[in-house]
Amino acid sequence: MSSMPVDRRRVLVGAGALGAAAMLPSPASAKGSVTAAIYPGTWDEAYRSIVAPALKKAKDVDLALEPLFAVDQIAKAQAARGAPPFDAFVLDPGPRASAIERGLFEKFDPSKLANASKVPAGFADAHGIAVNTQIVGIAYNPKKLPKPKSWKDLFAEPYLSRLGLTGFQTTFGTVSLIEISKAYGGSDTDVEPAFVEVKKALPKAAAVMTPASLPGLFQQGQIDICYTNTNNVASLKARGVDIDFAFPEEGAITFITTLHIAKGAENIENAYAYIDAALSAEVQAQLMKPPSSMIPTNKDVVLADLPIKSLDELSKMKTHDWSKINPLRAGWIERFNKEVSK
Amino acid sequence: MASVAATVAPLSRARRDGVEWRLASPLALVYAAFFAAPLLLLLAISFFDDTDLTRVGGSQWIKFFTDPFYLSVIGHTLKLGAVTVLATSVLSFPLALVFCASRTGVQRLLLLIIIMPLLTSVVVRTFAWIVILAREGVINQTLLALGLSATPLPLLQTEFGLVLALTQIEMPLMLLPLITVMRTIDPNVLDASRALGASRWRTFFQVILPLSLPGWVAGSTLVFASSVTAFISQTVIGGGRLVFLPSVIWQQSMVVYNWPFAAVAAVTLLVTVLFGIGLLGALGAHFARR
């Protein structure tokens, strides 16, 4: 081993050369790139396998995806103070409202997108545009239970003893509990009636779940009914679980997942190209298939295997003002913990 | 003793020269940068009053420690660790005795069975326990089929179910140190005890148990620290009605975005674990002196 003496100086020279190489511009293999934050899991997989190739094909732009939960996206963008580590956000209405409050978005111009005219009214604004819709209602096992009609059915037999409750941690849990409150006389900001019902239900309900354990508990028959979104229903159904979605008569709930351009983003034009690609009918039709089972926002997509026939049905569903919910949510989460804890 | 003296002498010379300090410094630097610094950062974050980290103050600490709910969460977390240590101890001692009394071939087989839980991923283990404990799971199906129970027993999402699952998952952490120490016990000591007329039980309690205490203390420390922080098992098997410190940290940091409060819970969890470990160590030292 003496033929190749390695002394400190040589190592330093080598390391310096490596460092310099890293600083050189990499050979341009594409027209550029865009970095987008994406939810870990289903979203990450779906966007990696469907949106990234579509963007590459359409605009020759490389899509780099950074898997981050909503809270991390906001924390990172805020910590970066105007030099965000990614060009685009993906957010649910709650985090979207707090990001707007903190001024984390570049002003969004829907007219720069070829597909902006394809989304329903109200799905695009000066902050961003919706790429996915979620519908929240009641999931139940049709082999064990008759079809539930109302939110109130959840808290009466035969449903109550098969009911799985979740708290305010998720968007679907929060909006469901708000609608349950309204069925019992509450409002968007008064969820007291839901707490009363949950408290009464505790001795009989099948489970108080963490959202992450919902699919497993449903699959194993620990619970046969719960409030959740259509994505959960579709992915369980695809695995052969007996599960169906029911619209409560008070009205199902809908909310949108939106893409936004980060303030101070490096690749604004490419970010628009990315969002346009994610909105294209071709991409959205693929995202609609299991396992991602995302409800499209592009009206040109022919809906299949979804609980709705047309996107027009969404306009009749309940929506919520998250700028009012956000300030109250931390308190609700804590209160739920306290009410259900043994 | 001569060999011990021979190794001690160069070591003390090395200490005078400060050699071992320099040898340890790379690791010390890594620890300082990637362990001590983040820990101090965590502590610093806990002393902010607001979620945007602008106002310094102790209000998060006051809120945490004046709210009976969070005090009970600390209590539940400590209790979970203690009960799991107790359960693994009761089950581990007989198994360790059987192991030490077995032939080499049997020992190999036992060892494989013992470390099996460590070889499966936490997701598989946790899901397997859902399958076993659920309303339509293995246990309930068996009980119903045998006519031992008319309705399915609630096992999943109960403290009993959680302790059962944690006991299985943490068993190797108790057994391995226990077996290691037990094997070093001189068989002549046991023969002496027997020859002096002590019963098997007396031999166990007065000879084997005290001599294997160091292994038990090491095992208990691992089991306690691991079960108290077992976030996935606690949330998935324990469910929403059993709130432990790890789930408070997760909720406050990932859902509520209240990082100062999450930091208070995290520091509290750290202190809770250290407290438990310290208590076990003191217990071991106390019995060792007797």
XYZ file of C-alpha atoms in Angstrom:
632
model
C 0.000 0.000 0.000
C 3.053 2.274 -0.072
C 2.828 2.939 -3.832
C 0.143 5.568 -3.314
C 1.129 7.736 -0.379
C -1.774 9.767 0.893
C -0.720 12.775 2.905
C -2.740 15.603 4.247
C -1.855 17.993 1.435
C -3.012 15.620 -1.288
C -6.290 15.005 0.472
C -6.874 18.729 0.803
C -6.110 19.351 -2.873
C -8.455 16.546 -3.846
C -11.188 17.835 -1.609
C -10.757 21.336 -2.997
C -11.119 20.057 -6.543
C -14.283 18.225 -5.603
C -15.684 21.361 -4.022
C -14.892 23.409 -7.111
C -16.534 20.824 -9.324
C -19.688 21.077 -7.278
C -19.766 24.817 -7.861
C -19.536 24.547 -11.649
C -22.863 24.757 -13.428
C -24.115 21.263 -14.133
C -24.540 20.401 -17.803
C -27.959 21.655 -18.844
C -29.968 18.530 -19.510
C -33.301 20.306 -19.504
C -34.811 23.751 -19.855
C -34.538 24.056 -16.140
C -36.065 22.657 -13.036
C -38.613 23.355 -10.371
C -38.690 22.199 -6.778
C -42.083 21.527 -5.298
C -43.027 20.627 -1.769
C -45.338 17.628 -1.668
C -47.114 15.656 1.059
C -45.190 12.493 1.964
C -46.799 9.178 1.044
C -49.564 8.928 -1.554
C -49.065 12.445 -2.917
C -45.320 12.023 -3.229
C -45.650 8.682 -5.038
C -48.405 9.888 -7.369
C -46.697 13.157 -8.317
C -43.342 11.438 -8.796
C -44.751 8.804 -11.126
C -47.413 10.846 -12.958
C -46.795 14.618 -12.807
C -42.990 14.594 -13.121
C -42.900 12.640 -16.428
C -45.802 14.731 -17.804
C -43.975 17.987 -16.999
C -40.766 16.675 -18.540
C -42.629 15.686 -21.700
C -44.648 18.879 -22.026
C -42.104 21.551 -21.070
C -38.764 19.726 -20.678
C -38.646 20.858 -17.060
C -37.271 18.595 -14.326
C -39.496 18.300 -11.289
C -37.791 17.829 -7.925
C -40.211 16.882 -5.175
C -39.510 17.573 -1.537
C -41.764 15.520 0.741
C -42.951 17.817 3.546
C -46.048 17.978 5.722
C -47.973 21.243 5.593
C -46.527 22.434 8.902
C -42.979 21.830 7.670
C -43.611 23.660 4.410
C -44.782 26.722 6.308
C -42.002 26.500 8.890
C -39.296 26.148 6.233
C -40.658 28.940 4.041
C -40.927 31.226 7.034
C -37.466 30.402 8.357
C -35.969 31.054 4.900
C -37.245 34.671 4.951
C -37.822 35.299 1.258
C -35.451 32.660 -0.123
C -37.677 29.572 0.088
C -36.129 26.096 -0.296
C -38.852 25.152 -2.813
C -40.817 26.920 -5.533
C -44.304 25.573 -4.908
C -46.466 24.630 -1.928
C -49.235 22.049 -1.701
C -51.662 22.868 1.100
C -55.060 22.068 2.612
C -57.360 24.999 3.497
C -56.187 25.325 7.115
C -52.449 25.745 6.445
C -53.299 27.716 3.286
C -55.098 30.312 5.404
C -52.190 30.638 7.824
C -49.673 30.885 4.958
C -51.710 33.713 3.427
C -51.715 35.414 6.822
C -47.918 35.151 6.947
C -47.512 36.406 3.354
C -45.663 33.323 2.109
C -47.167 33.208 -1.399
C -46.150 34.957 -4.591
C -49.146 36.664 -6.203
C -50.756 34.021 -8.386
C -51.978 34.772 -11.905
C -54.299 31.968 -13.106
C -54.317 33.420 -16.630
C -50.754 32.114 -17.056
C -52.111 28.573 -17.031
C -53.615 26.872 -20.068
C -55.793 24.769 -17.754
C -57.046 27.513 -15.409
C -60.320 27.871 -17.306
C -61.039 24.159 -16.782
C -61.498 24.376 -12.998
C -64.858 25.241 -11.386
C -65.504 28.826 -10.281
C -63.883 29.686 -6.963
C -61.111 27.081 -7.355
C -58.506 29.640 -8.466
C -57.621 33.001 -6.961
C -54.725 35.403 -6.487
C -53.123 32.936 -4.024
C -53.223 29.648 -5.895
C -55.291 27.028 -7.655
C -56.976 23.781 -6.616
C -55.569 20.520 -7.986
C -57.551 18.100 -5.884
C -60.914 17.994 -4.177
C -61.746 16.043 -1.103
C -65.221 15.032 -0.070
C -65.898 14.237 3.552
C -68.853 12.244 4.776
C -69.615 8.897 6.387
C -67.782 5.671 5.622
C -69.546 2.467 6.670
C -69.433 -1.279 6.184
C -72.440 -2.142 3.983
C -72.287 -5.824 4.980
C -72.747 -5.035 8.662
C -74.792 -1.841 8.777
C -77.676 -0.249 6.887
C -76.778 2.926 4.998
C -76.609 5.840 7.463
C -78.623 8.931 6.577
C -77.559 11.700 8.908
C -74.629 12.829 11.058
C -76.951 12.130 13.984
C -77.136 8.439 13.019
C -73.516 8.063 14.122
C -74.523 8.644 17.729
C -77.460 6.190 17.798
C -77.654 2.402 17.544
C -76.955 0.305 15.566
C -74.160 2.677 14.510
C -72.887 4.020 17.820
C -71.383 0.759 19.098
C -69.512 0.356 15.791
C -68.350 3.992 15.585
C -64.713 5.053 15.379
C -64.155 8.650 16.525
C -61.231 10.865 15.543
C -60.398 14.321 16.798
C -59.475 17.655 15.269
C -55.956 16.593 14.124
C -57.007 16.141 10.516
C -58.848 18.432 8.147
C -61.552 15.785 7.625
C -61.940 15.271 11.380
C -62.238 18.991 12.038
C -64.874 19.686 9.374
C -66.853 16.551 10.289
C -67.017 17.534 13.952
C -68.078 21.049 12.908
C -70.915 19.643 10.788
C -71.903 17.271 13.605
C -72.068 20.297 15.916
C -74.283 22.078 13.426
C -76.633 19.079 13.278
C -77.033 19.481 17.044
C -77.427 23.261 17.027
C -73.800 24.487 16.935
C -72.061 26.610 14.325
C -68.775 26.887 12.394
C -67.121 28.295 15.489
C -69.210 26.645 18.206
C -68.375 22.926 18.451
C -69.682 22.514 21.994
C -72.584 20.260 20.842
C -70.070 17.880 19.221
C -68.153 17.606 22.494
C -71.413 16.834 24.309
C -72.224 14.042 21.832
C -68.678 12.647 21.835
C -68.661 12.571 25.635
C -72.000 10.747 25.688
C -70.773 8.324 23.013
C -67.530 7.343 24.776
C -68.789 4.389 26.859
C -70.356 2.749 23.798
C -68.270 3.821 20.792
C -66.056 1.122 19.266
C -62.866 3.221 19.309
C -61.351 6.643 19.676
C -58.695 6.504 16.979
C -55.646 8.333 15.887
C -56.194 9.176 12.201
C -53.231 7.015 11.176
C -54.855 3.890 12.593
C -58.216 4.431 10.855
C -57.533 2.203 7.791
C -56.158 -0.658 9.894
C -59.035 -0.592 12.377
C -61.638 -0.511 9.621
C -59.966 -3.347 7.766
C -59.825 -5.496 10.899
C -63.484 -4.923 11.759
C -62.722 -3.052 14.980
C -64.948 -0.259 13.666
C -67.600 -0.323 10.944
C -68.466 3.354 10.629
C -66.612 6.662 10.856
C -66.380 10.114 9.332
C -63.615 10.360 6.771
C -62.758 11.462 3.238
C -63.397 9.633 -0.006
C -59.654 8.987 -0.469
C -59.598 6.704 2.563
C -62.729 4.925 1.342
C -61.316 4.444 -2.160
C -57.955 3.127 -1.007
C -59.563 0.657 1.432
C -62.049 -0.444 -1.218
C -59.180 -1.060 -3.633
C -57.726 -3.438 -1.029
C -60.960 -5.410 -0.942
C -62.381 -4.019 2.311
C -66.186 -3.845 2.637
C -66.593 -0.087 2.772
C -68.948 2.426 1.189
C -69.361 6.167 1.304
C -72.618 7.801 2.429
C -73.633 11.441 2.019
C -75.235 12.742 5.198
C -78.581 14.418 4.471
C -77.330 17.646 6.081
C -74.866 17.803 3.192
C -71.445 16.297 2.627
C -68.371 18.467 3.068
C -65.881 19.450 0.433
C -62.529 21.155 0.589
C -59.778 21.703 -1.917
C -56.054 21.074 -1.908
C -54.272 23.951 -3.595
C -50.896 24.604 -5.190
C -49.142 27.918 -4.550
C -45.972 29.621 -5.692
C -43.602 30.497 -2.861
C -42.721 34.143 -2.353
C -39.210 34.734 -3.702
C -39.258 31.459 -5.674
C -36.303 30.966 -8.024
C -38.157 29.351 -10.903
C -41.489 31.123 -11.139
C -42.104 30.322 -14.797
C -41.290 26.655 -14.235
C -43.549 26.637 -11.185
C -46.435 27.774 -13.391
C -45.508 25.026 -15.860
C -45.556 22.480 -13.015
C -48.951 23.610 -11.777
C -50.316 23.572 -15.338
C -49.042 20.018 -15.807
C -50.644 18.891 -12.536
C -53.948 20.383 -13.739
C -53.958 18.834 -17.215
C -56.864 16.501 -17.907
C -54.500 13.658 -18.801
C -52.576 13.869 -15.526
C -55.705 14.355 -13.410
C -57.365 11.324 -15.010
C -54.383 9.219 -13.971
C -54.321 10.680 -10.457
C -58.005 9.709 -10.141
C -57.175 5.987 -10.369
C -56.276 3.987 -7.253
C -54.111 4.007 -5.246
C -54.056 7.818 -5.278
C -57.835 8.103 -5.952
C -57.728 11.902 -6.108
C -60.888 13.705 -7.167
C -59.900 15.927 -10.100
C -60.561 19.645 -10.410
C -60.308 19.717 -14.210
C -63.847 19.596 -15.581
C -62.671 17.821 -18.760
C -61.874 14.665 -16.812
C -64.578 12.018 -17.078
C -65.285 10.995 -13.504
C -65.143 7.276 -12.797
C -65.364 5.193 -9.612
C -66.143 8.263 -7.522
C -69.127 8.985 -5.283
C -70.000 12.018 -7.444
C -71.058 12.107 -11.092
C -69.973 15.658 -11.882
C -67.858 18.378 -10.323
C -70.984 20.584 -10.285
C -72.201 18.574 -7.292
C -69.358 20.078 -5.248
C -70.963 23.516 -5.323
C -73.866 22.189 -3.219
C -71.605 20.824 -0.503
C -70.524 22.484 2.726
C -67.326 24.491 2.826
C -65.632 26.212 5.750
C -63.810 29.451 6.430
C -60.463 28.345 7.811
C -59.375 31.833 8.784
C -62.045 31.502 11.507
C -61.259 27.861 12.347
C -57.460 28.175 12.630
C -57.385 30.393 15.739
C -59.750 28.001 17.556
C -58.333 24.668 16.422
C -55.470 24.321 18.921
C -57.986 24.732 21.742
C -60.344 22.163 20.196
C -57.541 19.610 19.810
C -56.574 20.013 23.455
C -60.203 19.879 24.588
C -60.818 16.679 22.586
C -57.779 15.041 24.222
C -59.079 15.949 27.644
C -62.664 14.851 26.978
C -61.753 11.413 25.641
C -58.765 10.587 27.844
C -59.407 7.834 30.365
C -5.092 -9.294 39.971
C -1.675 -8.906 38.476
C -3.091 -8.562 34.967
C -5.550 -5.937 36.135
C -2.735 -3.930 37.701
C -0.780 -4.229 34.454
C -3.597 -2.741 32.401
C -4.389 -0.048 34.925
C -0.861 1.327 34.983
C -0.604 2.317 31.268
C -4.121 3.707 31.414
C -3.265 6.064 34.259
C -0.157 7.170 32.416
C -2.304 7.849 29.367
C -4.649 9.910 31.499
C -1.718 12.025 32.702
C -0.674 12.660 29.117
C -4.230 13.490 28.131
C -4.080 10.995 25.277
C -7.497 9.466 25.819
C -9.041 12.934 25.850
C -7.693 13.624 22.379
C -8.803 10.222 21.125
C -12.333 10.850 22.290
C -12.533 14.383 20.958
C -13.903 13.592 17.452
C -16.826 11.743 18.986
C -17.217 14.486 21.568
C -17.395 17.100 18.799
C -19.999 15.088 16.888
C -22.013 14.775 20.087
C -21.710 18.473 20.805
C -22.809 19.448 17.302
C -25.543 16.914 16.673
C -26.826 16.053 20.120
C -26.045 18.681 22.729
C -26.660 21.686 20.472
C -30.112 20.551 19.246
C -31.006 19.688 22.824
C -30.103 23.198 23.963
C -32.072 24.570 21.018
C -35.060 22.497 22.132
C -34.724 23.869 25.637
C -34.450 27.416 24.281
C -37.573 27.027 22.119
C -39.564 25.935 25.162
C -38.996 29.383 26.666
C -41.008 31.280 24.084
C -44.510 32.464 24.899
C -45.878 32.539 21.352
C -45.875 30.104 18.440
C -43.934 32.505 16.177
C -41.026 32.449 18.674
C -40.881 36.201 19.258
C -41.661 36.682 22.964
C -39.448 35.039 25.580
C -41.128 33.738 28.701
C -42.064 30.722 30.776
C -45.795 30.634 30.119
C -45.667 27.316 28.222
C -43.984 25.637 31.205
C -46.522 27.145 33.579
C -49.396 25.992 31.379
C -48.017 22.457 31.122
C -47.328 22.006 34.808
C -50.469 23.669 36.178
C -52.883 21.735 33.942
C -54.022 18.531 35.718
C -54.502 16.897 32.307
C -50.839 17.206 31.338
C -49.723 16.150 34.816
C -51.846 13.041 34.424
C -50.244 12.453 30.998
C -46.818 12.402 32.695
C -48.213 9.979 35.285
C -49.712 7.696 32.615
C -46.438 7.720 30.676
C -44.397 6.767 33.748
C -46.922 4.099 34.681
C -46.817 2.593 31.188
C -43.035 2.279 31.440
C -43.201 0.783 34.946
C -45.893 -1.767 34.081
C -44.038 -2.849 30.944
C -40.817 -3.291 32.945
C -42.740 -5.359 35.499
C -44.378 -7.549 32.858
C -41.156 -8.166 30.928
C -39.305 -8.920 34.201
C -41.847 -11.490 35.378
C -41.736 -13.255 32.019
C -37.992 -12.905 31.424
C -36.593 -14.499 34.577
C -38.081 -17.984 33.999
C -37.140 -17.847 30.316
C -33.570 -16.777 31.146
C -33.286 -19.655 33.663
C -34.514 -22.128 31.043
C -32.066 -20.662 28.546
C -29.077 -21.029 30.898
C -30.061 -24.608 31.767
C -30.442 -25.649 28.118
C -27.998 -27.399 25.800
C -26.165 -25.284 23.205
C -28.419 -26.355 20.330
C -31.571 -25.446 22.223
C -29.955 -22.181 23.277
C -29.391 -21.215 19.649
C -33.024 -21.897 18.818
C -34.219 -19.954 21.871
C -31.965 -17.045 21.004
C -33.470 -16.869 17.528
C -36.986 -16.834 19.003
C -35.980 -14.197 21.558
C -34.544 -11.745 19.060
C -37.304 -12.315 16.501
C -39.317 -9.237 17.577
C -36.235 -7.100 16.909
C -35.941 -8.471 13.400
C -39.460 -7.499 12.281
C -40.234 -3.905 11.397
C -42.278 -1.831 13.812
C -45.063 -1.453 11.227
C -45.407 -5.227 10.803
C -45.317 -5.826 14.568
C -47.905 -3.166 15.252
C -50.236 -4.318 12.495
C -49.865 -7.922 13.632
C -51.056 -6.861 17.071
C -54.104 -5.164 15.551
C -54.897 -8.445 13.794
C -54.501 -10.354 17.065
C -56.324 -7.977 19.401
C -59.101 -6.557 17.202
C -62.787 -7.232 17.721
C -62.689 -9.816 14.944
C -59.092 -10.735 15.698
C -57.455 -14.024 16.585
C -58.092 -13.879 20.349
C -61.727 -12.830 20.117
C -62.511 -15.328 17.343
C -61.047 -18.098 19.489
C -62.931 -17.028 22.626
C -66.217 -16.793 20.721
C -65.696 -20.132 18.961
C -64.940 -21.873 22.260
C -67.979 -20.270 23.840
C -65.845 -18.689 26.573
C -67.345 -15.277 25.884
C -70.652 -14.239 24.367
C -69.441 -10.909 23.024
C -66.001 -9.868 21.711
C -63.763 -8.532 24.493
C -62.393 -5.021 24.123
C -58.633 -5.605 23.822
C -57.453 -3.181 21.175
C -57.327 0.459 22.285
C -57.047 -0.545 25.939
C -54.154 -0.215 28.351
C -54.076 -4.005 28.754
C -53.713 -4.535 25.011
C -51.004 -1.911 24.782
C -48.967 -3.407 27.640
C -49.385 -6.881 26.124
C -48.048 -5.689 22.772
C -45.219 -3.671 24.320
C -44.216 -6.638 26.485
C -43.751 -8.799 23.414
C -41.967 -6.050 21.500
C -39.595 -5.110 24.357
C -38.882 -8.636 25.684
C -35.533 -9.057 23.885
C -34.238 -5.853 25.458
C -34.820 -7.378 28.899
C -33.813 -10.936 28.096
C -30.495 -10.362 26.354
C -28.736 -8.471 29.187
C -30.335 -10.768 31.752
C -29.079 -13.918 30.020
C -25.624 -12.425 29.554
C -25.289 -11.741 33.278
C -26.945 -14.975 34.395
C -24.527 -17.073 32.347
C -21.601 -15.627 34.277
C -22.983 -16.928 37.579
C -20.654 -19.650 38.838
C -22.607 -22.980 38.917
C -20.641 -23.899 42.051
C -22.443 -21.139 43.923
C -25.796 -22.732 43.073
C -24.515 -26.167 44.087
C -23.287 -24.689 47.373
C -26.695 -23.177 48.025
C -28.387 -26.504 47.293
C -25.854 -28.414 49.418
C -26.467 -26.094 52.341
C -30.104 -27.103 52.227
C -31.728 -24.138 50.485
C -34.867 -24.904 48.464
C -35.002 -24.087 44.740
C -37.081 -20.975 45.455
C -34.707 -19.821 48.170
C -31.768 -20.381 45.836
C -33.521 -18.272 43.216
C -34.425 -15.385 45.515
C -31.253 -15.307 47.613
C -28.599 -16.334 45.106
C -29.650 -16.058 41.460
C -31.760 -12.900 41.744
C -29.159 -10.752 43.532
C -26.375 -11.975 41.250
C -28.357 -11.220 38.087
C -29.439 -7.750 39.243
C -26.958 -5.840 37.049
C -28.510 -7.526 33.995
C -31.997 -6.757 35.207
C -31.124 -3.097 35.768
C -29.653 -2.841 32.264
C -32.654 -4.612 30.736
C -35.178 -2.563 32.696
C -33.493 0.653 31.624
C -33.777 -0.319 27.960
C -37.359 -1.540 28.284
C -38.454 1.544 30.213
C -36.886 4.040 27.825
C -38.136 2.177 24.788
C -41.739 1.613 25.916
C -42.207 5.158 27.234
C -41.195 6.562 23.840
C -42.922 3.920 21.633
C -45.000 6.441 19.702
C -46.374 4.118 17.016
C -47.455 1.331 19.362
C -48.927 3.851 21.798
C -51.023 5.630 19.189
C -52.072 2.709 17.002
C -52.638 0.013 19.634
C -53.414 2.345 22.539
C -55.717 4.616 20.548
C -56.993 8.127 21.118
C -58.213 7.634 24.672
C -54.775 6.844 26.087
C -52.699 9.995 25.838
C -48.946 9.712 26.453
C -46.187 12.320 26.156
C -45.001 11.299 22.652
C -48.454 11.871 21.153
C -48.690 15.272 22.876
C -45.355 16.216 21.267
C -46.543 15.032 17.856
C -49.877 16.858 18.080
C -48.388 20.102 19.311
C -45.565 20.193 16.776
C -47.216 18.693 13.699
C -50.863 19.721 14.017
C -51.178 22.694 16.341
C -47.820 24.230 15.275
C -47.161 25.214 18.884
C -43.451 24.381 18.939
C -42.708 25.936 22.353
C -45.367 23.774 23.984
C -44.139 20.717 22.069
C -40.617 21.533 23.306
C -41.860 21.629 26.903
C -43.449 18.204 26.409
C -40.265 16.895 24.757
C -38.000 18.117 27.553
C -40.461 16.680 30.066
C -40.369 13.311 28.291
C -36.569 13.372 28.357
C -36.536 14.162 32.073
C -39.213 11.511 32.701
C -37.110 8.866 30.965
C -33.987 9.959 32.840
C -35.936 9.903 36.097
C -37.116 6.348 35.431
C -33.625 5.213 34.483
C -32.140 6.898 37.562
C -34.705 5.217 39.784
C -33.923 1.792 38.298
C -30.198 2.406 38.741
C -30.692 3.437 42.377
C -32.882 0.386 42.967
C -30.198 -1.862 41.515
C -27.474 -0.223 43.626
C -29.632 -0.524 46.760
C -30.213 -4.250 46.317
C -26.633 -4.859 45.292
C -25.458 -3.430 48.642
C -27.704 -5.727 50.662
